[in-house]
PDB file of C-alpha atoms in Angstrom:
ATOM      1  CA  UNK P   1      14.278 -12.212   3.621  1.00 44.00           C
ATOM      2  CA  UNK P   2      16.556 -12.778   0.610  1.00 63.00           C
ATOM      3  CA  UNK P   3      17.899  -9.932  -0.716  1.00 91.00           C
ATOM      4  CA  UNK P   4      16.560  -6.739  -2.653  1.00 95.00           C
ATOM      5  CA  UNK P   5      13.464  -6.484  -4.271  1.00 97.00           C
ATOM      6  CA  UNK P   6      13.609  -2.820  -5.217  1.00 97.00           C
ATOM      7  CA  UNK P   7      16.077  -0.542  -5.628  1.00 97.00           C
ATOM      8  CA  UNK P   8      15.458   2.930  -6.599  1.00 97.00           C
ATOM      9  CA  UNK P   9      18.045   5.745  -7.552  1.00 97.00           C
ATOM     10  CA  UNK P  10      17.979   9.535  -8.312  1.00 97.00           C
ATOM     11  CA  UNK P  11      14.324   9.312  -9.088  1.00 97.00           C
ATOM     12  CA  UNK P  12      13.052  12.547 -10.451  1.00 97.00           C
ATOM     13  CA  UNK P  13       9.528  12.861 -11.936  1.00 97.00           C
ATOM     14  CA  UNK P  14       8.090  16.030 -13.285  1.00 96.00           C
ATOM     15  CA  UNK P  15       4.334  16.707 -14.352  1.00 93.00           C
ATOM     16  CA  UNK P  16       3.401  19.909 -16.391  1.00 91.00           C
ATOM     17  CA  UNK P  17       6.343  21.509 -16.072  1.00 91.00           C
ATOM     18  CA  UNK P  18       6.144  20.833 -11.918  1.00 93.00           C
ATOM     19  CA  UNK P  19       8.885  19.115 -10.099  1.00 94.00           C
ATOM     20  CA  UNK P  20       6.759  16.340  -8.390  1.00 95.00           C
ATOM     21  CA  UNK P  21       9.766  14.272  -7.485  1.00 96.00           C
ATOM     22  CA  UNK P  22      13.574  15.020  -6.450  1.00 96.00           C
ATOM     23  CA  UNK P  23      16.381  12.983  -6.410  1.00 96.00           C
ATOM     24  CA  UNK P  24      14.480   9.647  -4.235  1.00 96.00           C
ATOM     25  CA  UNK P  25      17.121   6.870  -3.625  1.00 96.00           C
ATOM     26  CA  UNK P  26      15.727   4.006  -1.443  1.00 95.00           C
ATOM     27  CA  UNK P  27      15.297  -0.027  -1.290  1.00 95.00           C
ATOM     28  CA  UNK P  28      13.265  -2.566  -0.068  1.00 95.00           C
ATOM     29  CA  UNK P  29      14.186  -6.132   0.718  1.00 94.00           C
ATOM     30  CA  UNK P  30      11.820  -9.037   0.281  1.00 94.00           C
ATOM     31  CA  UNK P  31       9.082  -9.595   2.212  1.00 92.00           C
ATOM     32  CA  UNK P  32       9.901  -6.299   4.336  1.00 92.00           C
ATOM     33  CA  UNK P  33       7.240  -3.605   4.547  1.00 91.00           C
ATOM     34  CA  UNK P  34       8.100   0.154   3.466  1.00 93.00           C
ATOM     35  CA  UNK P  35       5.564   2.887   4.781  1.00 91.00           C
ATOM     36  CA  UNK P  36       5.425   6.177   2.529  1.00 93.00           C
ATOM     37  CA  UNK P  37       4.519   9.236   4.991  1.00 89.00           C
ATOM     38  CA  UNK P  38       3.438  12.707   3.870  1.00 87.00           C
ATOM     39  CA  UNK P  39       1.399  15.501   3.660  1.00 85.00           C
ATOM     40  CA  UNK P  40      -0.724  15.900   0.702  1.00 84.00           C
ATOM     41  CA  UNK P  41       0.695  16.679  -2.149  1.00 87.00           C
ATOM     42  CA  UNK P  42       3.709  15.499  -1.371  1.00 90.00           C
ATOM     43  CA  UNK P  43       3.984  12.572  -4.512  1.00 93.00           C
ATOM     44  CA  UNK P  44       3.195   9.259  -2.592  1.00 92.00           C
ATOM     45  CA  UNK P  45       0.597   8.895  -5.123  1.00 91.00           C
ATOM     46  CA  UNK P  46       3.056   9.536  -7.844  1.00 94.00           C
ATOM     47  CA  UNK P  47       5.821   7.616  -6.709  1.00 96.00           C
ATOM     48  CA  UNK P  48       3.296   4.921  -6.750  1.00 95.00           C
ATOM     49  CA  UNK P  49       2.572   5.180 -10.136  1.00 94.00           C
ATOM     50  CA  UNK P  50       6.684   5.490 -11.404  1.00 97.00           C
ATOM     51  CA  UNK P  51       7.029   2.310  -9.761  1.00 97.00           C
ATOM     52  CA  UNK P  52       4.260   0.964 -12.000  1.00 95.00           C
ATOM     53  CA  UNK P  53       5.627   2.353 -14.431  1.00 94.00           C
ATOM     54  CA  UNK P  54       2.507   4.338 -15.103  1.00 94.00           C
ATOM     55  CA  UNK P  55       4.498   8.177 -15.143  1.00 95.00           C
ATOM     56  CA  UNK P  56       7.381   9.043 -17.349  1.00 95.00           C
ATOM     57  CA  UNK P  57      10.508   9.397 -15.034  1.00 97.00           C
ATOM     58  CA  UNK P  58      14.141  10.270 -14.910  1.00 97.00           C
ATOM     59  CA  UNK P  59      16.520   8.103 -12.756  1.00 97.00           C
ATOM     60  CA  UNK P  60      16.612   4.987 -12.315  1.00 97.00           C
ATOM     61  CA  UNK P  61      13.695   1.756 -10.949  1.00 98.00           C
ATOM     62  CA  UNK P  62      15.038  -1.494 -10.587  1.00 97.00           C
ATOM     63  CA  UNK P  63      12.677  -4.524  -9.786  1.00 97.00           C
ATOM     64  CA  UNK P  64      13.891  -8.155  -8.996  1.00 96.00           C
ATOM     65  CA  UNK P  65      13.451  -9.439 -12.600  1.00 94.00           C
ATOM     66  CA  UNK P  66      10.192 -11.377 -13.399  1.00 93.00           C
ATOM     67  CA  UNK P  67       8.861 -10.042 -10.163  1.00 96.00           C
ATOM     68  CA  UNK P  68       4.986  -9.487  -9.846  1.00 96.00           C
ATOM     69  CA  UNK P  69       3.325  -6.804  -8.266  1.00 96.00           C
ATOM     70  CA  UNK P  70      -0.585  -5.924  -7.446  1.00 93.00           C
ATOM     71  CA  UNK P  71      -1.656  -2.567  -6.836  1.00 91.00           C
ATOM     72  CA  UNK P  72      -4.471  -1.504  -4.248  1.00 86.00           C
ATOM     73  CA  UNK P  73      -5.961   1.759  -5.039  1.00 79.00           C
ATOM     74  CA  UNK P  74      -7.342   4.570  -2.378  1.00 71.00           C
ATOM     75  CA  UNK P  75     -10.731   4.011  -3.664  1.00 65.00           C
ATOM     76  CA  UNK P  76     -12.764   3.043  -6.636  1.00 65.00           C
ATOM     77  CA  UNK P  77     -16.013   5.117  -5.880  1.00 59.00           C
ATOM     78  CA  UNK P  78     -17.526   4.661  -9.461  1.00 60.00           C
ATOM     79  CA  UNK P  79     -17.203   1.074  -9.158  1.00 67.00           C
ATOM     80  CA  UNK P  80     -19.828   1.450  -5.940  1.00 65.00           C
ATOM     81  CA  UNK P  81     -22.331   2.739  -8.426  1.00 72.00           C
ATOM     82  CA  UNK P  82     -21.893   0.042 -10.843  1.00 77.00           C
ATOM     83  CA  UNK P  83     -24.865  -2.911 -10.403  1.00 85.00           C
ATOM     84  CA  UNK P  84     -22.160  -5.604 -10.789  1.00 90.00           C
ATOM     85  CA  UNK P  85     -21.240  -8.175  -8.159  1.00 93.00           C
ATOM     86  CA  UNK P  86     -17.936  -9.063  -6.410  1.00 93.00           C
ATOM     87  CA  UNK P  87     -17.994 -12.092  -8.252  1.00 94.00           C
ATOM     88  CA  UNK P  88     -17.939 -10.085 -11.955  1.00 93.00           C
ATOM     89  CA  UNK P  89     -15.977  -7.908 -10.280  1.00 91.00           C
ATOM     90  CA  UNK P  90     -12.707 -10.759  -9.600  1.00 93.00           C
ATOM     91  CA  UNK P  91     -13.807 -11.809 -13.554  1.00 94.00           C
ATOM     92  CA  UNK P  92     -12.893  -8.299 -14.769  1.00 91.00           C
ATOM     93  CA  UNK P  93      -9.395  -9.285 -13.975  1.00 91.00           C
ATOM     94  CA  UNK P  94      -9.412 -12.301 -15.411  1.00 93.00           C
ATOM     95  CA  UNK P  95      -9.949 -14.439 -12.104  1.00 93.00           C
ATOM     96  CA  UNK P  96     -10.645 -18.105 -12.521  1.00 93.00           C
ATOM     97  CA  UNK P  97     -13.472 -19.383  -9.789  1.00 93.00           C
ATOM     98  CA  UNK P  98     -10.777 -21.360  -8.138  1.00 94.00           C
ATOM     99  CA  UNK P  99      -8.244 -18.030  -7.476  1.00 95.00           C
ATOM    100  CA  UNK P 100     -11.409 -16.415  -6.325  1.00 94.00           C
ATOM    101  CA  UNK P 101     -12.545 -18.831  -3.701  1.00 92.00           C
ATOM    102  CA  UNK P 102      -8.723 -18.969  -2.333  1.00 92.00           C
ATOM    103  CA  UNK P 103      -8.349 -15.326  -2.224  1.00 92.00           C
ATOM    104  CA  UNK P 104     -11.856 -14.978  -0.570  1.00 91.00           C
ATOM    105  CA  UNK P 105     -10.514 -17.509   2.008  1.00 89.00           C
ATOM    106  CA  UNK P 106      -7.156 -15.497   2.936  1.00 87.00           C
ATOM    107  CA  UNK P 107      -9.362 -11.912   2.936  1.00 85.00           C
ATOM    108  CA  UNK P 108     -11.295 -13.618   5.903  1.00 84.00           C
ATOM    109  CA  UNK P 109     -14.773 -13.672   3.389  1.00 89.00           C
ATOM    110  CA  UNK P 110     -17.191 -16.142   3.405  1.00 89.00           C
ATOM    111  CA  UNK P 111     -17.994 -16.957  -0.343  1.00 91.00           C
ATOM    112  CA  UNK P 112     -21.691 -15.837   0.419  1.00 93.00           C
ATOM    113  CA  UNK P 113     -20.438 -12.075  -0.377  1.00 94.00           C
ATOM    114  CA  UNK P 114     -19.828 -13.227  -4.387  1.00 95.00           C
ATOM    115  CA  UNK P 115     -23.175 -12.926  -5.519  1.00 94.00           C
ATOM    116  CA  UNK P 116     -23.595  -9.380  -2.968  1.00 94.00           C
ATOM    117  CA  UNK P 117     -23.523  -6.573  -5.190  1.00 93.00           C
ATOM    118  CA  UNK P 118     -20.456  -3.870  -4.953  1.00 90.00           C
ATOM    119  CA  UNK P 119     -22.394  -1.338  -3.625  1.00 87.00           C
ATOM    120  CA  UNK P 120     -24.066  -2.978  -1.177  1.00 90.00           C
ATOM    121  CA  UNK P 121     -20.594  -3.830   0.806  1.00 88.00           C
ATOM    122  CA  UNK P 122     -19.571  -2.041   3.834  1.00 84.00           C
ATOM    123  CA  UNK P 123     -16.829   0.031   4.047  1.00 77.00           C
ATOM    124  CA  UNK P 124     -14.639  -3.001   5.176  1.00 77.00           C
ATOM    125  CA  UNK P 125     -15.861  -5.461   3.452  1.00 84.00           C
ATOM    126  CA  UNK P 126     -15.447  -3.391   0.038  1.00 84.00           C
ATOM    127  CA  UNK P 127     -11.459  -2.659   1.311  1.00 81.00           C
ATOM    128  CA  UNK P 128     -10.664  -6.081   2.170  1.00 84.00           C
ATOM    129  CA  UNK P 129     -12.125  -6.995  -1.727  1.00 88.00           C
ATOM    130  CA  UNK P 130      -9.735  -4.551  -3.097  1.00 87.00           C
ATOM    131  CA  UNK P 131      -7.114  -6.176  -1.666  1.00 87.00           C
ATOM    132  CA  UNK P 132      -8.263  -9.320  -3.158  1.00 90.00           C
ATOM    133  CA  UNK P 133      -8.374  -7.905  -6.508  1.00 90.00           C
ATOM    134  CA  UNK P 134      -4.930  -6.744  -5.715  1.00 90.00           C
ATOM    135  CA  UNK P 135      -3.933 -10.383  -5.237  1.00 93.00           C
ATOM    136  CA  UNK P 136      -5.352 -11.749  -8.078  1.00 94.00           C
ATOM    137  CA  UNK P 137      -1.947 -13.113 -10.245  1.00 93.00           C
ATOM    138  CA  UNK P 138      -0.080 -14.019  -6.871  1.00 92.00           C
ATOM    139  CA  UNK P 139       2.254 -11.100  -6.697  1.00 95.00           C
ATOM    140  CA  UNK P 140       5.028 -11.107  -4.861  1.00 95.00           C
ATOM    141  CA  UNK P 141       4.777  -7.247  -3.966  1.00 96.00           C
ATOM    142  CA  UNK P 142       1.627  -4.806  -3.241  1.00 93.00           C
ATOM    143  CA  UNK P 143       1.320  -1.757  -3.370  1.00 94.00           C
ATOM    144  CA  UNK P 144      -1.079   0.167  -0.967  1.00 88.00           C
ATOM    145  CA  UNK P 145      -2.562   4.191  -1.406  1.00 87.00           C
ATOM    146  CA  UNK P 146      -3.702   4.880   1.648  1.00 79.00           C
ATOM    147  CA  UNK P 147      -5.655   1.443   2.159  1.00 66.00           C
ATOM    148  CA  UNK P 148      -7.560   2.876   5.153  1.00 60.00           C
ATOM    149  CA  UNK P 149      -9.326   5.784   3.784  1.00 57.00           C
ATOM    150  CA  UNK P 150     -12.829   6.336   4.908  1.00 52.00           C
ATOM    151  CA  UNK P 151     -12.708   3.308   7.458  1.00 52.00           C
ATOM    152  CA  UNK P 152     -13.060   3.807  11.088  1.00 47.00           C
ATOM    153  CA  UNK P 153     -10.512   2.811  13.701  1.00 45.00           C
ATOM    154  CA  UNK P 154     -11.928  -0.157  15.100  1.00 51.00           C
ATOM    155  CA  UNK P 155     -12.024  -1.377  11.826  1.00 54.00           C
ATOM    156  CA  UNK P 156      -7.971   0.407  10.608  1.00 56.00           C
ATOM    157  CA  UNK P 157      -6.591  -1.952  13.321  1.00 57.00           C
ATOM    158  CA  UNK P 158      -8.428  -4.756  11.884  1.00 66.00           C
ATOM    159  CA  UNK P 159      -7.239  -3.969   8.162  1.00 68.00           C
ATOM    160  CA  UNK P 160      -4.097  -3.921   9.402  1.00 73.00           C
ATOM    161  CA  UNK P 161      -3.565  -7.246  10.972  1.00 77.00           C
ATOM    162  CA  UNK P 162      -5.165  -7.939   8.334  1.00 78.00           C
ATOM    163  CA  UNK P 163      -2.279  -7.216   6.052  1.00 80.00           C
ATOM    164  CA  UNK P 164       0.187  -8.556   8.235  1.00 84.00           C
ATOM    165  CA  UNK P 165      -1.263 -11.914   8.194  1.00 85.00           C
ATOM    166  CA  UNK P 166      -1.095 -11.527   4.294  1.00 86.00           C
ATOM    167  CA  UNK P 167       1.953 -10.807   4.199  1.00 88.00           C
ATOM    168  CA  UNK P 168       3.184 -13.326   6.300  1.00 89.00           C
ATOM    169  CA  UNK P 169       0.925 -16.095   4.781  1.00 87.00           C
ATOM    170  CA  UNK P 170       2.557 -14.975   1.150  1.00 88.00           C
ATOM    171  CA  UNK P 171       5.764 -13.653   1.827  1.00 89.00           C
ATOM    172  CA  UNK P 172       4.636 -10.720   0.480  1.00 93.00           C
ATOM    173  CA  UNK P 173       6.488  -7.393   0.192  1.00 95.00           C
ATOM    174  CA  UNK P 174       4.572  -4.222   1.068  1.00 93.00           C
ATOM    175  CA  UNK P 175       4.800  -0.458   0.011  1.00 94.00           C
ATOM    176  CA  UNK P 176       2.119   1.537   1.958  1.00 90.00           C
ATOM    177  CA  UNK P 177       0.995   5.085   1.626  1.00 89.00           C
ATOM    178  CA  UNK P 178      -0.451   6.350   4.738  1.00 80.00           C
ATOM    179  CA  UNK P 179      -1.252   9.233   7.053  1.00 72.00           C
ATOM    180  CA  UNK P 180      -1.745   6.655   9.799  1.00 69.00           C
ATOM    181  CA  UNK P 181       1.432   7.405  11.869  1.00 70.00           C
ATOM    182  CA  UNK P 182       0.493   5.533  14.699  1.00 66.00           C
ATOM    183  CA  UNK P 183       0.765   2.281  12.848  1.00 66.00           C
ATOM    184  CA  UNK P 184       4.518   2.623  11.733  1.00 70.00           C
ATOM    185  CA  UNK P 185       6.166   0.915  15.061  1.00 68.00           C
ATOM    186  CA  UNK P 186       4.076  -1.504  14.655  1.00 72.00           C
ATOM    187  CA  UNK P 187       3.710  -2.809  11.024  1.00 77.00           C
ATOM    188  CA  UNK P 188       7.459  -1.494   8.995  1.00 81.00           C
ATOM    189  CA  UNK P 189      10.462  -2.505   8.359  1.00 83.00           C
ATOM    190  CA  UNK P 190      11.365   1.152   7.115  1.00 88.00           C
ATOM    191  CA  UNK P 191       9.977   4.145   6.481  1.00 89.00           C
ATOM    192  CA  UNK P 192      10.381   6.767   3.936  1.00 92.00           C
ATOM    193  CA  UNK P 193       9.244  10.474   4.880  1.00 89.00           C
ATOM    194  CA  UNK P 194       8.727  12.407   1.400  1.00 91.00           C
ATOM    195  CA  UNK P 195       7.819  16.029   0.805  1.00 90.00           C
ATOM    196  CA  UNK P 196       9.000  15.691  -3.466  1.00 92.00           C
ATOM    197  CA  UNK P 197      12.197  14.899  -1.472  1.00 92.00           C
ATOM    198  CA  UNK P 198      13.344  11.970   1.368  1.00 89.00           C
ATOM    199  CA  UNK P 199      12.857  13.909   4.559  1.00 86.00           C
ATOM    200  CA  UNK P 200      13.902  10.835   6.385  1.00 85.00           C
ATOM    201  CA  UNK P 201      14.706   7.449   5.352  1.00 88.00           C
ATOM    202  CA  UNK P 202      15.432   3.820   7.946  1.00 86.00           C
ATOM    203  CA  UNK P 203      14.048   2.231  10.889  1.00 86.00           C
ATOM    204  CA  UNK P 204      11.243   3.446  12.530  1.00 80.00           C
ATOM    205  CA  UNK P 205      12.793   3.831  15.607  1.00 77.00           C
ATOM    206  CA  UNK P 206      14.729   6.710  13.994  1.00 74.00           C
ATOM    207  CA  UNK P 207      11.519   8.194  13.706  1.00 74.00           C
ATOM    208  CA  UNK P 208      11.251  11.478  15.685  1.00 70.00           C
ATOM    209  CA  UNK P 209       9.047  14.233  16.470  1.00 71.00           C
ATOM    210  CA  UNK P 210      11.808  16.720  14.933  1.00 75.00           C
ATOM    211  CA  UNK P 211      11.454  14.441  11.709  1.00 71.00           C
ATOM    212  CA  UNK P 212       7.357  14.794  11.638  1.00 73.00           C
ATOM    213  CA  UNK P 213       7.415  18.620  12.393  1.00 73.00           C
ATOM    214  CA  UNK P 214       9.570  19.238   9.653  1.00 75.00           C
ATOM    215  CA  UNK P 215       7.863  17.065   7.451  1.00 77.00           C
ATOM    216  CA  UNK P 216       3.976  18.467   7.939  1.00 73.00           C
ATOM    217  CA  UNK P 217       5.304  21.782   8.323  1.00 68.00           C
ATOM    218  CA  UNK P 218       3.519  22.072  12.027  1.00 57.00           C
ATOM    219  CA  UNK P 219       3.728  20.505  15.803  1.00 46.00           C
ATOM    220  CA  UNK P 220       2.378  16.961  15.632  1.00 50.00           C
ATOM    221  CA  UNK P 221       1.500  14.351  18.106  1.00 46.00           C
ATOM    222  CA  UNK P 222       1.812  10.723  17.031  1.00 47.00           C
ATOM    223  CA  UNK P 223       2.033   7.969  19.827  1.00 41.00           C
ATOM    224  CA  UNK P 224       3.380   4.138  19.595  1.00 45.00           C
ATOM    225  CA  UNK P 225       1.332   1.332  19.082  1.00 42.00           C
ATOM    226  CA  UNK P 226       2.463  -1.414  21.591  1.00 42.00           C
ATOM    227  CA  UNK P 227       3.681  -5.059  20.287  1.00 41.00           C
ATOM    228  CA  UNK P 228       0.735  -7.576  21.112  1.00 40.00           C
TER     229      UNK P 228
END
């Protein structure tokens, strides 16, 4: 790691008159991974979108200058229903063949699926070609919403090696949104806990029970993955 890719500072976003945001102050270094827990509602989503730059905002987002960054969304479920291939799909962002293949190649694809059509993809399949369309550009950082939505668990632990061999094959830096708590030990540098505010903020080892109960609102169980 080399230093701060994002530093963020009395972040305050508001949406019809709504305080969506309070006050967020956080960082991420390069290549470190940042998980974003929360109940619903709670602005992942929207903090997502300030950091694009998508959401009018009060505070202040600083990015490493020139740095690139590819977003993964939830889902795309009208894209499901289109009758266009993954192929087309990689050209709507302006892929050249070349990118394409190599991207196919780090998603663990066989170029075979180009010519399937979107809809015909499995759950996995169509996940690990969003992330490919996230790479497309070679960012430096991506942003995940909740990348395991609607996918098993056989297959979440799989997605998430997944990602940690991407990042560590492209020194990427990650920001994930997830409900998945018993992934954080194993895959983050830090966490943020947010509820429109930081609930909790560092190492995942600071990471307690007290911390989760407060945040949901409830009792909650959550157990460690163990280091392979």
């Amino acid at each position: 790691m080399s230093g701060t890719i994002l530093k963020v500072k009395n972040l305050n976003v508001e949406l019809d008159g709504e305080k969506v945001l309070e006050n967020l102050s956080f960082e991420v270094k390069e290549g470190e991974v940042l998980t974003i827990l929360g109940p619903n509602g709670a602005g992942k989503t929207t903090l997502l979108k300030a950091l694009l730059g998508l959401l009018p905002y009060k505070g202040k987002i600083k990015w490493r200058e020139k740095v690139k960054i590819g977003y993964v969304p939830q889902r795309l479920p009208f894209i499901k229903d289109v009758p266009m291939s993954v192929e087309e799909f990689f050209k709507l962002k302006g892929a050249s063949e070349k990118e394409t293949r190599e991207i196919l190649k780090s998603t663990g694809l066989n170029e075979e699926i180009l010519k399937k059509k979107i809809g015909d993809l499995s759950s996995g399949q169509f996940q690990r070609i969003l992330v490919g369309w996230g790479l497309i550009g070679n960012p430096q950082v991506l942003l995940f919403d909740e990348p395991l939505a609607g996918i098993d668990i056989g297959g979440q632990e799989s997605i998430y090696k997944f990602l940690e061999k991407l990042r560590e094959e492209r020194n990427l830096t990650i920001l994930l949104v997830t409900h998945d708590l018993s992934i954080v030990y194993k895959f983050t540098a830090n966490c943020l806990c947010l509820n429109k505010k930081v609930l909790c903020y560092g190492k995942p080892e600071k990471l307690t029970t007290e911390h989760l109960t407060k945040l949901y609102r409830g009792e909650i169980k959550f157990y460690r993955h163990e280091h392979d």
